[in-house]
Each structure stands twice: as C-alpha cells, then as structure tokens.
Amino acid sequence: MKDIPPTVLAPESAADRRRRWLEQLQEENVALNRQEYEGGRIILASTPQTVNIQIHAPCNAGCVFCSQGDGFELFRLDDWLARFDSAMAPVLQRAATLAFSGSGEVLGLSETPALLRYLNARFPHVEKRITTNASYLTHEKCELILSSASRYTLQLSLHAPDRSTHELMTRYWSFEKIMENIRHFMQMRRGTDPVRVHFMFVMTTLNAEKLPEFVRLAKEMGADKVLATYFCISEAAQKYLSLYFKPDLADRAIDEARRVAQEVGMEISLPQKFGEGPAPARTLVRCSEPWHQVLVDPEGRIMPCDLVGSFKESLVNKSFAEIWNGPAYRAIRRSVRIGGGCLGSCQRHNAMSVNDWEAHVDHRHKCDGQIVQEHHRALRKP
C-alpha cells in the first residue's frame, strides 16, 4: 500500500495572524467583563462587550414611531477617524459586537462603502450589527458585507408583512423594491456563515395584529430571527400609538406570533405580555448594561444605554478610560446593582415594568430646539 503523503498546510498569512490575535484579545476581554459583572465590580479592568455607535444619515422614510427628530449633522467617516478613532479603536478591537444606529438610513450615506471597507479591514472578528430599512441594500453593499469573511448581522427595519401596513408605518412607498433587495441579499448570502439576518417589528396600535403574518414572512424570506419590541413614546403626538392603551391587542398578537413561530420553526424575541407575572427566567435581575455596553453619538457623548436619561460624559474632554471608570459610571453601576435607578421602568431587564406607564416613554434628554420642533410637528394637519 502506498504511503499517504502528509497534509501540506498553507503558511499562515499576516492577515490570519492578526485576526487570530484580535480574536484572542476579544475572548479574554469578554470573559473578564462577564466575570466583573457577575462579581458586581464597580471599577472595571475590562472594556464593554457591545459598542453602539450612532450614525446620523439621510432618511427616505417617515416612520410614525421615529424617535430621532431631525437637524442632525450627517456622519462623516474622516471626521470620526480624526476625532475618535485613537480613543475608541482599542475598545472596538476587544468588543464582541459593534452596533450602528441613529437617525436616518445608515446604508444611504454616500460613504457607506468606505465605512464597510474600514470595518472589514480593522474589525473583521467583531459582529457588526447594522439596522437598515433595506432600501439602499445595493449589490455593491451586499458584496462588501458578504464577501469579506467579516462578521455581520443585518437588522431589517420592516414592521409589516404587506405593502399597505408598511406604507402606514413608514410612510415610504417602495415595499416591492425593498422585498426585491432582501431577496437578492438572501440569494447572495447562501453559504456565508458569518452573516445573520433579523427581521424587526416595532409593535404599535396600528400594526400589532399583523405580527403573526410577519413571522411567516420572515420564515419565507429566510430570516434567522424575528425581533418584536413595544413602541416607546418620544413625542406627545405619538401617545396613542402605544400598546399601553390596548393591552388586550398586544397580548393576543404575542400569543399568536409565538404559536406561529413554533409552527414554522422561527426563532423569535417577544416582549412581556401586559398584566402577566414574569416567567422565572424573566424576573427582575441586575441590569448588565453599565458593565457590558456603551453608546457613542457622533459628537463623542457617551451613555450606558438609551433609557438612562441625561448622562453628561464626552470623549471631547475625557479619555474613554476616564469615563468608563469615572464617577458617573460608578454611580449608575452601584445603583442598578441593588435594583435602583432606571431599572424600575426598564422593559429589557424588568419584565413587570410593562404595566408601568414610565416604561413606555423615552426619557432621553432633549434640547430646547428639538422640543420646539416636536411642538410644531404636533400642530400640523395630517
């Protein structure tokens, strides 16, 4: 019998060595961060597992549930790199997830291709979570997301299973084009393990009854998961979109969506039903977000989460380390560690807060100009 030649392994490239080094940094930091959270540490040696970067971009929709307002400066990659790259790059390298949100359509920026190339080159090992309405999901952007061996999760902001409901929710009249873009992406995605797709559904009084049908659509389109959340009021004119005023409608939709998800085999994340005691796994727990994540807006302002309210810390006048272990962060960690602060009205970590009005209202600070703009919008005729 002939000898079987030994397997010849290709030499490891510089890019492979760098990625392996980055993955080791990430793994060590995430493990330490979990350990420090479980131990209730107030001053941390680790950096956050999740970094949310707000990117303000042009918006081609007028979603009835929008919380972002207008008048923001558009994101510029060169400005971000010049102002914050040196401060944030070491943090991003060690993170498990880099999430992009903000006002407008992120993929609609003219420099989105440059942004994706930057992310692929610098942080291929980090899950990059991009929320998009899929209207700008062009072939070029699909290729940059799919062909790089970089990790991505696309969160598709759809909120409806049909044209009429989509137009009602988003005031954007291109449902067929969006579905075409998603089908094209899904076809290109076949065989690319690092990329996941989530279908997002913000539940309001206008669309809640469509949630079960939306679950079926997600399955048919090849999504990996459905994310359903309650609408949170950010302007007075949006008040009666909240299911706080129609809890029976919300509960029926959640029950039926859960049944359909089990029937078709779709992973789904659903909010807590109204008036229902929390399941054992969803009882009040200590919030992890002051340990696990950070939000960074285009001006360098830092927040632990989007529900904490006013939090006046900025990379403009402090280093990240000074903020991350500074007085404000230490105070909020102490508070939520004992069940205080914003935890009482947080739906993410306190299941029973669903019955509390405060849990359905956005408490983020607003400048006077934004309040005036919202007032004028509320006075406009339909």
XYZ file of C-alpha atoms in Angstrom:
382
model
C 0.000 0.000 0.000
C 1.345 3.381 -0.951
C 2.229 5.857 1.739
C -0.273 8.661 2.130
C 1.561 11.982 1.796
C 1.295 14.272 4.795
C -1.179 17.122 4.565
C 0.522 20.283 3.418
C -0.718 23.317 5.301
C -0.546 26.693 3.648
C 1.597 29.144 5.592
C -0.416 31.490 7.815
C -0.744 34.942 6.303
C -0.139 38.187 8.159
C -3.904 38.873 7.982
C -4.666 35.473 9.515
C -2.169 36.046 12.329
C -3.632 39.467 13.031
C -7.190 38.112 13.129
C -6.177 35.308 15.479
C -4.519 37.891 17.759
C -7.641 40.094 17.661
C -9.898 37.146 18.457
C -7.728 36.294 21.463
C -7.938 39.906 22.726
C -11.697 39.795 22.265
C -12.149 36.450 24.000
C -10.070 37.476 27.010
C -11.861 40.819 27.373
C -15.375 39.354 27.071
C -14.567 36.663 29.652
C -13.146 39.247 32.074
C -16.117 41.579 31.515
C -18.576 38.793 32.365
C -16.562 37.908 35.446
C -16.517 41.524 36.647
C -20.258 41.876 36.086
C -21.047 38.661 37.981
C -18.794 39.855 40.791
C -20.511 43.246 40.945
C -17.277 45.143 40.344
C -17.673 48.921 40.145
C -14.259 49.758 38.656
C -13.507 47.539 35.666
C -10.306 46.280 34.078
C -12.307 45.116 31.054
C -13.924 47.245 28.340
C -17.518 46.851 27.064
C -18.652 43.822 25.089
C -21.013 45.926 22.959
C -20.348 49.364 21.497
C -23.304 51.205 19.940
C -22.248 53.965 17.549
C -24.922 56.421 16.489
C -24.636 57.378 12.835
C -26.886 60.142 11.533
C -27.719 59.744 7.847
C -30.269 60.945 5.298
C -33.674 59.351 5.813
C -36.013 58.356 2.987
C -38.853 57.259 5.292
C -41.136 58.980 7.775
C -41.805 56.252 10.306
C -44.693 57.079 12.601
C -42.738 55.727 15.593
C -39.481 57.599 14.882
C -37.705 58.861 17.992
C -34.738 60.603 16.431
C -36.032 64.006 15.366
C -34.092 65.969 12.765
C -31.438 68.654 12.387
C -28.510 66.275 12.953
C -25.151 66.614 11.257
C -24.569 63.737 8.832
C -21.944 61.187 9.788
C -18.541 61.619 8.144
C -16.045 58.806 8.408
C -12.994 61.067 8.111
C -14.337 63.247 10.941
C -14.930 60.198 13.156
C -11.431 58.869 12.446
C -9.800 62.215 13.157
C -11.685 62.847 16.401
C -12.345 59.461 17.995
C -10.506 56.600 16.274
C -7.457 56.704 18.530
C -9.667 56.729 21.645
C -12.137 54.054 20.528
C -10.148 51.631 18.333
C -8.689 49.669 21.295
C -12.204 49.389 22.753
C -13.713 48.259 19.440
C -10.979 45.649 18.951
C -11.926 43.967 22.225
C -15.709 44.160 21.762
C -17.927 41.250 20.741
C -20.493 43.466 18.974
C -20.337 46.820 17.213
C -23.876 48.121 16.603
C -24.820 51.031 14.358
C -27.984 53.042 14.936
C -29.070 56.654 14.839
C -31.231 58.969 12.799
C -31.807 58.080 9.146
C -30.766 55.235 6.877
C -27.170 54.190 7.551
C -26.727 52.456 4.194
C -27.921 55.635 2.465
C -24.731 57.543 3.227
C -22.575 58.192 0.167
C -19.539 56.920 2.060
C -21.119 53.705 3.304
C -18.831 51.617 1.038
C -15.789 53.289 2.625
C -17.219 52.661 6.091
C -17.784 48.962 5.332
C -14.238 48.604 3.980
C -12.879 50.243 7.132
C -14.861 47.870 9.334
C -13.835 44.813 7.324
C -10.155 45.767 7.491
C -9.992 46.861 11.140
C -12.592 44.701 12.921
C -13.302 41.545 10.890
C -13.718 39.463 14.073
C -16.354 41.721 15.675
C -20.040 41.207 14.946
C -21.137 44.380 13.154
C -24.866 44.942 13.659
C -26.407 47.294 11.104
C -30.049 48.379 11.287
C -31.462 49.263 7.869
C -34.800 49.530 6.067
C -33.133 47.691 3.125
C -33.949 50.419 0.601
C -30.227 51.065 -0.019
C -29.167 47.418 0.093
C -27.438 47.591 -3.296
C -25.353 44.870 -4.939
C -22.099 46.683 -4.063
C -23.024 46.901 -0.370
C -24.177 43.282 -0.358
C -20.776 42.243 -1.705
C -18.908 44.269 0.912
C -20.959 42.663 3.677
C -20.889 39.118 2.322
C -17.558 38.631 0.584
C -15.178 39.769 3.296
C -15.315 36.834 5.766
C -16.226 39.578 8.223
C -18.998 39.082 10.793
C -22.283 40.970 10.289
C -25.874 40.945 11.485
C -28.362 42.883 9.376
C -31.415 44.037 11.323
C -34.079 44.815 8.739
C -36.450 47.515 9.971
C -39.684 46.395 8.268
C -42.556 46.339 10.832
C -45.109 44.978 8.359
C -45.764 41.889 6.227
C -47.588 43.687 3.416
C -47.480 46.842 1.334
C -50.392 48.741 2.914
C -49.231 48.210 6.506
C -45.622 49.015 5.571
C -46.703 52.300 3.985
C -48.854 53.123 7.015
C -45.948 52.508 9.402
C -43.058 54.001 7.420
C -44.746 56.476 5.049
C -42.396 55.127 2.392
C -43.809 53.820 -0.862
C -41.283 51.241 -2.071
C -42.319 47.987 -0.385
C -41.851 45.873 -3.527
C -38.361 47.293 -4.128
C -37.376 46.587 -0.513
C -38.586 42.980 -0.798
C -36.613 42.634 -4.031
C -33.463 43.932 -2.322
C -33.900 41.482 0.556
C -34.430 38.521 -1.785
C -31.284 39.484 -3.691
C -29.267 39.687 -0.476
C -30.622 36.357 0.756
C -29.670 34.689 -2.504
C -26.137 36.110 -2.282
C -25.913 35.120 1.397
C -26.207 31.378 0.839
C -23.215 29.613 2.345
C -21.856 32.662 4.205
C -21.932 31.629 7.855
C -20.690 34.912 9.430
C -23.793 36.868 8.308
C -27.167 36.731 10.096
C -30.436 38.483 9.233
C -33.051 39.630 11.753
C -36.486 40.974 10.809
C -37.541 43.816 13.141
C -41.111 44.670 14.148
C -41.921 47.675 16.370
C -45.350 46.920 17.832
C -47.895 49.763 17.788
C -51.678 50.026 17.824
C -51.519 50.303 14.007
C -49.702 47.061 13.194
C -49.751 44.693 16.183
C -52.347 42.354 14.687
C -50.019 41.792 11.711
C -47.199 40.320 13.829
C -48.124 36.633 13.263
C -48.223 37.203 9.497
C -44.862 38.969 9.771
C -43.368 35.856 11.393
C -44.493 33.789 8.385
C -42.962 36.326 6.003
C -39.652 36.187 7.874
C -39.585 32.414 7.556
C -40.433 32.512 3.860
C -37.689 35.089 3.208
C -35.034 33.075 5.064
C -34.509 35.299 8.112
C -32.705 33.881 11.143
C -34.784 35.625 13.797
C -37.732 37.969 14.403
C -37.246 40.789 16.925
C -40.517 42.287 18.217
C -40.495 45.194 20.674
C -43.035 47.646 22.042
C -43.078 51.153 20.629
C -41.659 53.740 23.053
C -43.190 57.233 23.008
C -40.762 60.037 22.246
C -43.211 62.811 21.259
C -46.623 63.721 22.682
C -48.245 63.334 19.256
C -47.265 59.628 19.257
C -49.037 58.814 22.518
C -51.858 56.646 21.197
C -49.559 54.503 19.073
C -48.533 52.852 22.341
C -49.990 49.445 23.124
C -50.103 50.545 26.752
C -53.592 51.730 25.818
C -54.541 48.441 24.103
C -53.006 45.686 26.218
C -55.507 43.026 25.070
C -54.492 43.617 21.440
C -50.827 43.286 22.369
C -51.358 40.071 24.324
C -53.349 38.422 21.508
C -50.704 39.332 18.950
C -47.888 37.992 21.140
C -49.685 34.691 21.803
C -50.447 34.123 18.128
C -46.948 35.174 16.991
C -45.419 32.713 19.467
C -47.698 29.953 18.174
C -46.826 30.690 14.530
C -43.099 30.848 15.309
C -43.283 27.381 16.874
C -45.300 26.097 13.926
C -42.876 27.295 11.229
C -39.665 26.940 13.242
C -38.690 30.603 13.508
C -36.583 31.976 16.349
C -38.394 34.946 17.877
C -37.875 37.520 20.626
C -41.135 38.866 22.075
C -41.871 41.471 24.756
C -43.595 40.651 28.037
C -47.389 40.449 27.937
C -49.387 43.003 29.940
C -50.661 42.065 33.373
C -48.798 38.788 33.362
C -46.383 37.701 36.051
C -42.874 37.206 34.669
C -41.647 33.737 33.831
C -38.860 32.525 36.147
C -36.214 33.357 33.562
C -37.544 36.922 33.200
C -37.820 38.020 36.806
C -36.142 41.252 37.877
C -32.395 40.912 37.527
C -29.498 43.277 37.923
C -29.067 45.230 34.688
C -25.860 44.330 32.852
C -25.679 47.304 30.504
C -23.462 49.642 32.605
C -20.935 46.773 32.552
C -21.497 45.276 29.095
C -22.118 48.160 26.713
C -21.616 51.794 25.806
C -23.353 54.197 23.382
C -21.324 56.790 21.486
C -23.014 59.553 19.498
C -21.429 61.481 16.581
C -20.290 64.256 18.931
C -18.483 61.835 21.226
C -21.091 61.840 24.001
C -21.162 58.595 25.995
C -24.150 56.823 27.600
C -24.583 53.404 29.235
C -27.875 52.789 27.370
C -30.673 54.568 25.522
C -33.038 54.575 28.534
C -30.844 56.075 31.225
C -31.877 59.689 30.554
C -29.381 62.527 30.944
C -25.751 61.360 31.148
C -23.221 64.122 30.575
C -19.960 62.435 29.597
C -17.975 63.075 26.413
C -14.832 61.935 24.632
C -14.236 65.559 23.704
C -12.880 66.387 27.146
C -12.115 62.961 28.682
C -10.460 59.724 27.678
C -12.591 56.617 27.377
C -10.978 55.126 30.489
C -11.788 58.287 32.490
C -15.458 57.961 31.515
C -15.764 54.162 31.753
C -14.492 54.097 35.340
C -15.375 57.677 36.233
C -17.858 58.943 38.860
C -20.946 58.822 36.604
C -20.416 55.221 35.517
C -19.502 54.132 39.053
C -22.700 55.727 40.373
C -25.009 54.023 37.887
C -23.331 50.643 38.467
C -23.870 50.993 42.208
C -27.491 51.988 41.643
C -28.565 49.205 39.293
C -26.569 46.636 41.256
C -29.136 46.982 44.057
C -32.149 47.305 41.737
C -32.363 51.104 41.724
C -32.131 53.859 39.139
C -33.766 53.320 35.760
C -34.159 49.562 36.349
C -37.670 50.050 37.750
C -39.019 51.198 34.362
C -36.798 49.143 32.047
C -38.604 46.563 29.912
C -35.355 44.881 28.909
C -34.411 43.873 32.457
C -37.611 44.250 34.489
C -40.411 42.234 32.900
C -43.142 43.638 35.153
C -42.395 47.221 34.098
C -44.571 46.575 31.034
C -47.529 47.575 33.223
C -45.861 50.888 34.182
C -46.525 53.951 32.015
C -42.964 55.162 32.578
C -41.624 52.085 30.759
C -43.351 53.175 27.545
C -41.847 56.681 27.418
C -38.435 57.716 26.083
C -36.617 59.582 28.876
C -33.610 60.758 26.887
C -32.678 64.426 27.305
C -33.918 66.825 24.605
C -32.562 70.259 23.848
C -34.967 73.220 23.653
C -34.754 73.354 19.846
C -35.864 69.752 19.490
C -38.805 70.296 21.849
C -39.946 73.309 19.762
C -39.664 71.287 16.531
C -41.770 68.495 18.006
C -44.387 71.004 19.172
C -44.740 72.436 15.664
C -44.950 68.966 14.122
C -47.752 68.066 16.537
C -49.753 71.116 15.357
C -49.536 70.217 11.667
C -52.645 68.960 9.932
C -52.481 65.382 8.603
